[in-house]
XYZ file of C-alpha atoms in Angstrom:
449
model
C 113.279 -3.704 -17.732
C 111.798 -1.213 -15.249
C 114.050 0.672 -12.832
C 112.652 -1.326 -9.915
C 113.326 -4.644 -11.646
C 116.789 -3.441 -12.636
C 117.656 -2.789 -8.977
C 116.914 -6.440 -8.204
C 119.004 -7.765 -11.089
C 122.211 -9.691 -10.457
C 124.377 -7.083 -12.230
C 122.948 -4.123 -10.321
C 123.309 -5.930 -6.991
C 126.855 -6.962 -7.925
C 127.854 -3.326 -8.448
C 126.523 -2.340 -5.007
C 128.270 -5.287 -3.314
C 131.586 -4.549 -5.019
C 131.317 -0.926 -3.964
C 130.786 -1.884 -0.307
C 133.716 -4.311 -0.395
C 136.082 -1.645 -1.693
C 134.799 1.187 0.487
C 134.327 -0.655 3.787
C 136.588 -3.710 3.361
C 133.515 -5.875 3.864
C 133.740 -9.614 3.220
C 132.251 -10.700 -0.096
C 130.811 -13.992 1.190
C 128.794 -12.239 3.915
C 127.459 -9.563 1.561
C 126.484 -12.196 -1.008
C 124.568 -14.215 1.584
C 122.773 -11.078 2.752
C 121.904 -10.006 -0.816
C 120.537 -13.412 -1.797
C 118.202 -13.433 1.214
C 117.093 -9.830 0.769
C 116.340 -10.088 -2.955
C 115.028 -13.675 -2.970
C 117.127 -14.543 -6.016
C 116.558 -17.668 -8.075
C 119.294 -20.289 -8.287
C 120.249 -18.969 -11.728
C 120.457 -15.337 -10.600
C 122.307 -16.320 -7.428
C 124.842 -18.198 -9.539
C 125.346 -15.205 -11.836
C 125.680 -12.805 -8.901
C 128.336 -14.996 -7.285
C 130.185 -15.364 -10.588
C 130.226 -11.602 -11.151
C 131.310 -10.588 -7.646
C 133.985 -13.240 -7.256
C 135.129 -12.849 -10.853
C 135.674 -9.107 -10.534
C 137.485 -9.422 -7.195
C 139.723 -12.223 -8.449
C 140.638 -10.199 -11.538
C 140.555 -6.641 -10.161
C 144.165 -5.652 -10.878
C 143.998 -7.177 -14.355
C 140.723 -5.373 -15.112
C 142.170 -2.045 -13.930
C 145.272 -2.641 -16.061
C 143.041 -3.189 -19.090
C 140.748 -0.235 -18.311
C 143.577 2.252 -17.727
C 144.229 3.267 -21.378
C 140.546 4.110 -21.847
C 140.112 6.427 -18.818
C 141.800 9.843 -19.040
C 141.158 10.991 -15.463
C 140.806 7.876 -13.257
C 140.943 9.963 -10.075
C 137.596 11.529 -11.017
C 135.805 8.199 -11.486
C 133.404 7.436 -8.626
C 133.690 4.129 -6.787
C 130.437 2.675 -8.112
C 131.281 3.699 -11.676
C 134.640 1.927 -11.443
C 132.877 -1.186 -10.140
C 130.410 -1.033 -13.034
C 133.249 -0.734 -15.571
C 135.157 -3.615 -13.998
C 132.054 -5.787 -13.949
C 131.194 -4.976 -17.563
C 134.751 -5.601 -18.758
C 134.826 -8.911 -16.896
C 131.663 -9.970 -18.725
C 133.028 -8.815 -22.081
C 136.394 -10.541 -21.776
C 135.835 -13.592 -19.587
C 132.179 -14.666 -19.836
C 131.557 -16.245 -23.220
C 127.797 -16.550 -22.732
C 127.266 -12.777 -22.511
C 127.517 -10.876 -25.864
C 129.566 -7.662 -25.631
C 126.694 -5.449 -26.833
C 124.418 -6.888 -24.134
C 126.993 -6.125 -21.438
C 127.356 -2.544 -22.703
C 123.600 -1.933 -22.907
C 123.038 -3.313 -19.420
C 125.873 -1.175 -18.038
C 124.351 1.962 -19.568
C 120.958 1.201 -18.003
C 122.581 0.681 -14.598
C 124.595 3.896 -14.982
C 121.410 5.858 -15.707
C 119.656 4.318 -12.692
C 122.566 4.911 -10.311
C 123.750 8.227 -11.720
C 122.682 10.431 -14.629
C 122.895 10.723 -18.421
C 126.413 12.127 -18.263
C 127.671 9.118 -16.339
C 125.825 6.772 -18.665
C 127.491 8.481 -21.639
C 130.926 8.078 -20.065
C 130.330 4.374 -19.353
C 128.980 3.844 -22.859
C 131.990 5.603 -24.424
C 134.581 3.596 -22.461
C 132.963 0.237 -23.120
C 132.286 0.934 -26.832
C 135.950 1.903 -27.284
C 137.043 -1.329 -25.610
C 134.712 -3.335 -27.815
C 136.215 -1.728 -30.954
C 139.900 -1.671 -29.979
C 140.283 -4.657 -27.657
C 142.327 -4.711 -24.445
C 146.018 -5.113 -23.693
C 147.333 -8.261 -22.008
C 149.786 -8.646 -19.105
C 152.152 -10.698 -21.278
C 153.434 -7.299 -22.444
C 154.865 -6.684 -18.937
C 158.582 -7.492 -18.728
C 159.063 -7.404 -14.938
C 158.247 -10.894 -13.604
C 156.867 -9.726 -10.246
C 154.644 -7.088 -11.829
C 153.503 -9.602 -14.442
C 152.387 -12.117 -11.810
C 150.723 -9.336 -9.812
C 148.660 -8.110 -12.777
C 148.065 -11.489 -14.419
C 146.611 -13.064 -11.274
C 145.555 -9.880 -9.403
C 147.645 -10.281 -6.263
C 149.418 -7.370 -4.525
C 153.133 -6.928 -5.162
C 154.121 -7.514 -1.516
C 152.409 -10.901 -1.495
C 154.127 -11.989 -4.702
C 157.512 -10.890 -3.371
C 156.992 -12.683 -0.055
C 156.005 -15.955 -1.716
C 158.939 -15.772 -4.131
C 161.264 -15.229 -1.164
C 159.817 -18.272 0.620
C 159.171 -20.825 -2.140
C 160.587 -19.438 -5.397
C 158.905 -17.964 -8.471
C 157.794 -21.271 -10.045
C 155.908 -22.438 -6.932
C 154.578 -18.920 -6.386
C 152.834 -18.937 -9.761
C 151.350 -22.364 -9.045
C 150.067 -21.150 -5.662
C 148.429 -17.944 -6.903
C 147.021 -19.703 -9.948
C 145.367 -22.238 -7.641
C 144.096 -19.527 -5.297
C 142.427 -17.866 -8.298
C 140.119 -20.861 -8.727
C 136.757 -21.265 -7.000
C 136.661 -23.397 -3.881
C 135.150 -26.846 -4.229
C 132.540 -28.150 -1.793
C 133.894 -30.624 0.724
C 131.883 -32.487 3.360
C 132.906 -34.082 6.624
C 131.083 -37.297 7.513
C 130.487 -38.363 11.094
C 131.190 -42.028 10.457
C 130.224 -42.911 14.012
C 126.652 -41.998 13.090
C 126.600 -43.548 9.606
C 129.208 -45.488 7.584
C 130.877 -43.613 4.723
C 129.563 -46.023 2.065
C 125.970 -45.493 3.169
C 126.396 -41.710 3.156
C 127.814 -41.793 -0.358
C 124.964 -44.031 -1.526
C 122.296 -41.792 0.033
C 123.796 -38.638 -1.465
C 124.009 -40.312 -4.873
C 120.344 -41.304 -4.596
C 119.495 -37.647 -3.955
C 121.359 -36.528 -7.073
C 124.684 -35.453 -5.585
C 127.923 -36.607 -7.174
C 130.440 -37.229 -4.404
C 133.849 -38.853 -4.156
C 136.182 -39.582 -1.223
C 138.786 -36.996 -0.303
C 142.334 -37.816 -1.312
C 143.708 -36.606 2.001
C 141.063 -36.702 4.773
C 139.621 -39.975 6.036
C 136.241 -38.443 6.894
C 136.058 -36.182 3.834
C 133.928 -36.214 0.699
C 134.111 -33.909 -2.316
C 130.739 -32.862 -3.742
C 130.956 -32.188 -7.470
C 127.512 -30.604 -7.816
C 125.425 -28.507 -5.466
C 125.501 -27.864 -1.740
C 123.655 -30.594 0.205
C 122.604 -28.459 3.182
C 118.892 -29.226 2.719
C 119.388 -32.993 3.006
C 118.393 -35.070 6.008
C 122.044 -36.072 6.345
C 122.947 -32.443 6.968
C 119.981 -31.703 9.225
C 120.762 -34.744 11.385
C 124.421 -33.760 11.715
C 125.753 -36.750 9.797
C 127.475 -34.444 7.304
C 128.743 -30.902 7.656
C 130.559 -28.456 5.396
C 134.292 -28.282 6.098
C 137.363 -27.997 3.902
C 139.276 -31.244 3.742
C 142.544 -29.541 4.702
C 141.131 -28.525 8.081
C 139.856 -32.084 8.689
C 143.485 -33.144 9.046
C 143.694 -31.259 12.358
C 141.473 -33.641 14.343
C 143.324 -36.578 12.770
C 146.640 -35.080 13.853
C 145.423 -34.780 17.462
C 145.287 -38.619 17.739
C 142.505 -38.309 20.296
C 141.917 -41.052 22.852
C 138.599 -41.617 24.605
C 138.578 -39.693 27.835
C 140.983 -36.985 26.649
C 140.611 -33.514 28.094
C 141.130 -31.223 25.108
C 141.629 -27.475 24.898
C 140.617 -25.728 21.678
C 142.227 -22.351 22.289
C 140.743 -20.482 19.286
C 137.592 -22.425 18.502
C 135.166 -20.384 16.370
C 133.301 -21.216 14.218
C 133.623 -24.760 15.545
C 134.311 -27.073 12.605
C 137.460 -28.509 14.151
C 135.916 -28.386 17.635
C 133.030 -30.660 16.685
C 135.324 -32.897 14.645
C 137.510 -33.467 17.712
C 134.429 -34.059 19.856
C 133.264 -36.781 17.460
C 136.233 -38.876 18.596
C 134.996 -38.620 22.192
C 131.511 -40.045 21.629
C 130.637 -42.418 24.456
C 133.530 -41.268 26.635
C 133.945 -38.924 29.567
C 136.322 -36.656 27.674
C 135.477 -33.049 26.830
C 136.572 -30.285 24.507
C 136.916 -26.894 26.182
C 136.391 -24.359 23.423
C 137.636 -20.809 23.875
C 137.228 -17.709 21.758
C 137.688 -14.026 22.428
C 134.378 -13.173 20.738
C 131.190 -14.223 22.565
C 129.099 -14.002 19.402
C 131.487 -16.323 17.573
C 131.181 -18.823 20.424
C 127.438 -18.909 19.784
C 128.264 -20.261 16.331
C 130.327 -23.009 17.972
C 127.370 -23.861 20.209
C 124.960 -23.905 17.238
C 127.247 -26.243 15.311
C 127.655 -28.470 18.352
C 123.860 -28.631 18.796
C 123.181 -29.552 15.163
C 125.910 -32.200 15.174
C 124.809 -33.694 18.485
C 128.048 -32.775 20.278
C 126.788 -30.294 22.887
C 127.393 -32.624 25.849
C 131.034 -33.008 24.844
C 131.863 -29.325 24.320
C 132.169 -26.580 26.927
C 132.503 -23.015 25.597
C 134.158 -20.143 27.451
C 134.683 -16.577 26.194
C 138.369 -15.944 26.785
C 141.516 -14.506 25.278
C 143.768 -17.513 24.660
C 146.723 -15.411 25.776
C 145.271 -15.381 29.315
C 144.375 -19.042 29.791
C 146.665 -19.408 32.809
C 144.212 -17.216 34.729
C 141.525 -19.883 34.358
C 143.302 -23.250 34.151
C 145.988 -24.928 36.178
C 149.284 -26.387 35.039
C 149.084 -29.703 33.130
C 145.270 -29.692 32.855
C 144.888 -30.971 29.291
C 145.894 -34.114 27.414
C 145.703 -32.411 24.031
C 145.714 -28.760 22.995
C 144.808 -27.248 19.644
C 145.980 -23.765 18.730
C 144.224 -23.004 15.451
C 145.795 -19.596 15.525
C 144.487 -16.239 14.304
C 146.252 -15.683 10.985
C 146.187 -13.706 7.760
C 143.905 -16.313 6.156
C 145.808 -16.208 2.862
C 145.053 -19.885 2.325
C 141.328 -19.089 2.124
C 141.435 -16.833 -0.925
C 139.501 -19.298 -3.095
C 136.432 -18.676 -0.933
C 137.350 -15.177 0.326
C 139.146 -13.527 -2.617
C 138.947 -10.037 -1.105
C 141.487 -11.027 1.586
C 144.309 -10.347 -0.852
C 143.517 -6.613 -0.900
C 142.857 -6.287 2.832
C 146.071 -7.677 4.312
C 149.553 -6.150 4.434
C 153.033 -7.391 5.276
C 152.749 -5.454 8.542
C 149.723 -7.599 9.420
C 151.854 -10.729 8.999
C 154.429 -9.506 11.508
C 151.739 -8.395 13.966
C 150.073 -11.806 13.755
C 153.408 -13.547 14.393
C 153.477 -11.879 17.804
C 149.900 -12.935 18.649
C 150.527 -16.509 17.506
C 153.680 -16.781 19.607
C 151.964 -15.311 22.659
C 149.128 -17.864 22.446
C 151.579 -20.769 22.201
C 153.551 -19.463 25.177
C 150.330 -19.107 27.176
C 148.930 -22.603 26.572
C 152.227 -24.511 26.891
C 152.133 -24.899 30.716
C 148.563 -26.267 30.546
C 149.594 -29.377 28.600
C 150.365 -32.566 30.502
C 153.732 -34.225 30.047
C 153.424 -36.654 27.150
C 150.571 -34.566 25.791
C 150.260 -33.287 22.236
C 150.039 -29.669 21.049
C 148.780 -29.102 17.510
C 149.407 -25.710 15.901
C 147.497 -24.964 12.702
C 146.703 -22.002 10.478
C 144.777 -21.395 7.266
C 147.613 -19.371 5.784
C 150.577 -20.203 3.575
C 153.352 -17.894 4.762
C 156.373 -19.458 6.457
C 156.506 -16.388 8.696
C 153.203 -17.364 10.339
C 153.895 -21.095 10.245
C 157.387 -22.602 10.337
C 158.995 -19.478 11.798
C 156.470 -19.263 14.648
C 156.982 -22.907 15.650
C 160.764 -22.666 15.435
C 160.730 -19.540 17.609
C 158.501 -21.338 20.153
C 160.844 -24.339 20.298
C 163.838 -22.132 20.998
C 162.102 -20.947 24.180
C 160.517 -24.271 25.193
C 163.098 -27.047 25.328
C 160.509 -29.461 26.804
C 158.641 -29.574 23.473
C 159.756 -31.628 20.490
C 158.475 -31.881 16.915
C 156.869 -35.110 15.773
C 155.689 -35.839 12.200
C 152.046 -34.835 11.814
C 149.830 -37.926 11.850
C 147.347 -38.483 9.005
C 145.224 -41.531 8.193
C 145.885 -41.213 4.475
C 149.484 -41.006 3.307
C 148.963 -38.754 0.280
C 150.056 -35.619 2.146
C 153.810 -35.130 2.246
C 155.640 -33.701 5.250
C 158.358 -31.082 5.263
C 161.824 -32.106 6.382
C 160.880 -30.919 9.895
C 157.729 -33.071 9.974
C 155.273 -30.211 9.349
C 152.442 -30.216 6.827
C 152.725 -27.184 4.556
C 149.640 -27.808 2.454
C 149.781 -25.394 -0.467
C 146.497 -25.028 -2.385
C 147.742 -26.457 -5.692
C 148.745 -29.793 -4.132
C 145.209 -31.172 -3.793
C 143.030 -28.185 -4.770
C 142.262 -27.438 -1.112
C 142.557 -24.355 1.056
C 146.130 -23.455 1.929
C 146.877 -24.881 5.374
C 149.648 -25.582 7.891
C 149.879 -28.118 10.730
C 152.645 -28.783 13.247
C 152.568 -31.441 15.947
C 154.547 -31.025 19.180
C 154.910 -33.387 22.132
C 155.746 -32.242 25.653
C 158.444 -34.173 27.537
């Protein structure tokens, strides 16, 4: 393989992406999309690249634990060299289809191309030693918190927080689930085409789909990503996790409702809510602090045929009283800014980019947004609070703090069309990822009296 061809290989590209993620805290999904476009990768190479990048990130602490005995001076190892060693070890220990000698040889070629003979010799020596001696396993660790941290590659603070909130047994189930790859879920606009016909059409085009266990409008696609289908192009289906589809259900939207979506981007829930307003005079007012993110809402609305029902406004949700009068809206959604810990199946790098201090800072923002929108809701109206995180501090604690300051709001059990999802004793939905293999999610429903 020539040096030029090597630079366009999945393994070489994976090393560069992993280096950028660690150095700049870039998001893996965005870098992967950019790399696929730039290098015009085949489906096979794209699949391998995704497997390598996500696999290394999801196993980073475990890989470092296994590499440690073979590296005498880890502080001297350059970032890209560490990424190359992690990637090679991941292939050697967790990808059965790649022979160990092939992984080592490829790593040496990449080391020569990125560095020099000395670096290539170091990489060769480390990987050959691993191949001869084997690696240690986290089962040797006696401390339960450290074991879970290394075994599943989650930071200690996150393990400790989850154990505090749900106990060690549930914590292991949660992080084990979050270490899986996200499945593809589709939302069907059943007002445009009945669910049965959509399933039949997708089956005819070679896609294996089944109804969601929890979301009325949801389908799970077992193979492929049907974004090139006419169903997608016409806005009949869109990509959305089934957990987040429960939000529009919980709103219990009536035709003619005036709805505020306080934190709208990228617009999946916005357009879902708007689909309930088809043929009515109701509107969804979609706010977001970032103008560029609002463009994504507008693009989604255009593709899904919802533009006439959605009005976008760039605005900080904490300042909505400057723009809207008291009791303006029938329904309000606060899909609050959060740590995003429930999204780690599709964004595994989040686990290394968040801290406990972030959780407390976000609590303040979440509470401020709720306080700001509360006066805008009509009496008898419904306020839905949702997040894509799993910490009680950002979920239950935020709602309970809000209720202590707002006696005119009461909790009601979150409405869902399907009854598979269980409610907490308060009536909330704490949807942990291992329940239905979804994103981690939280929903609370409040009524104003």
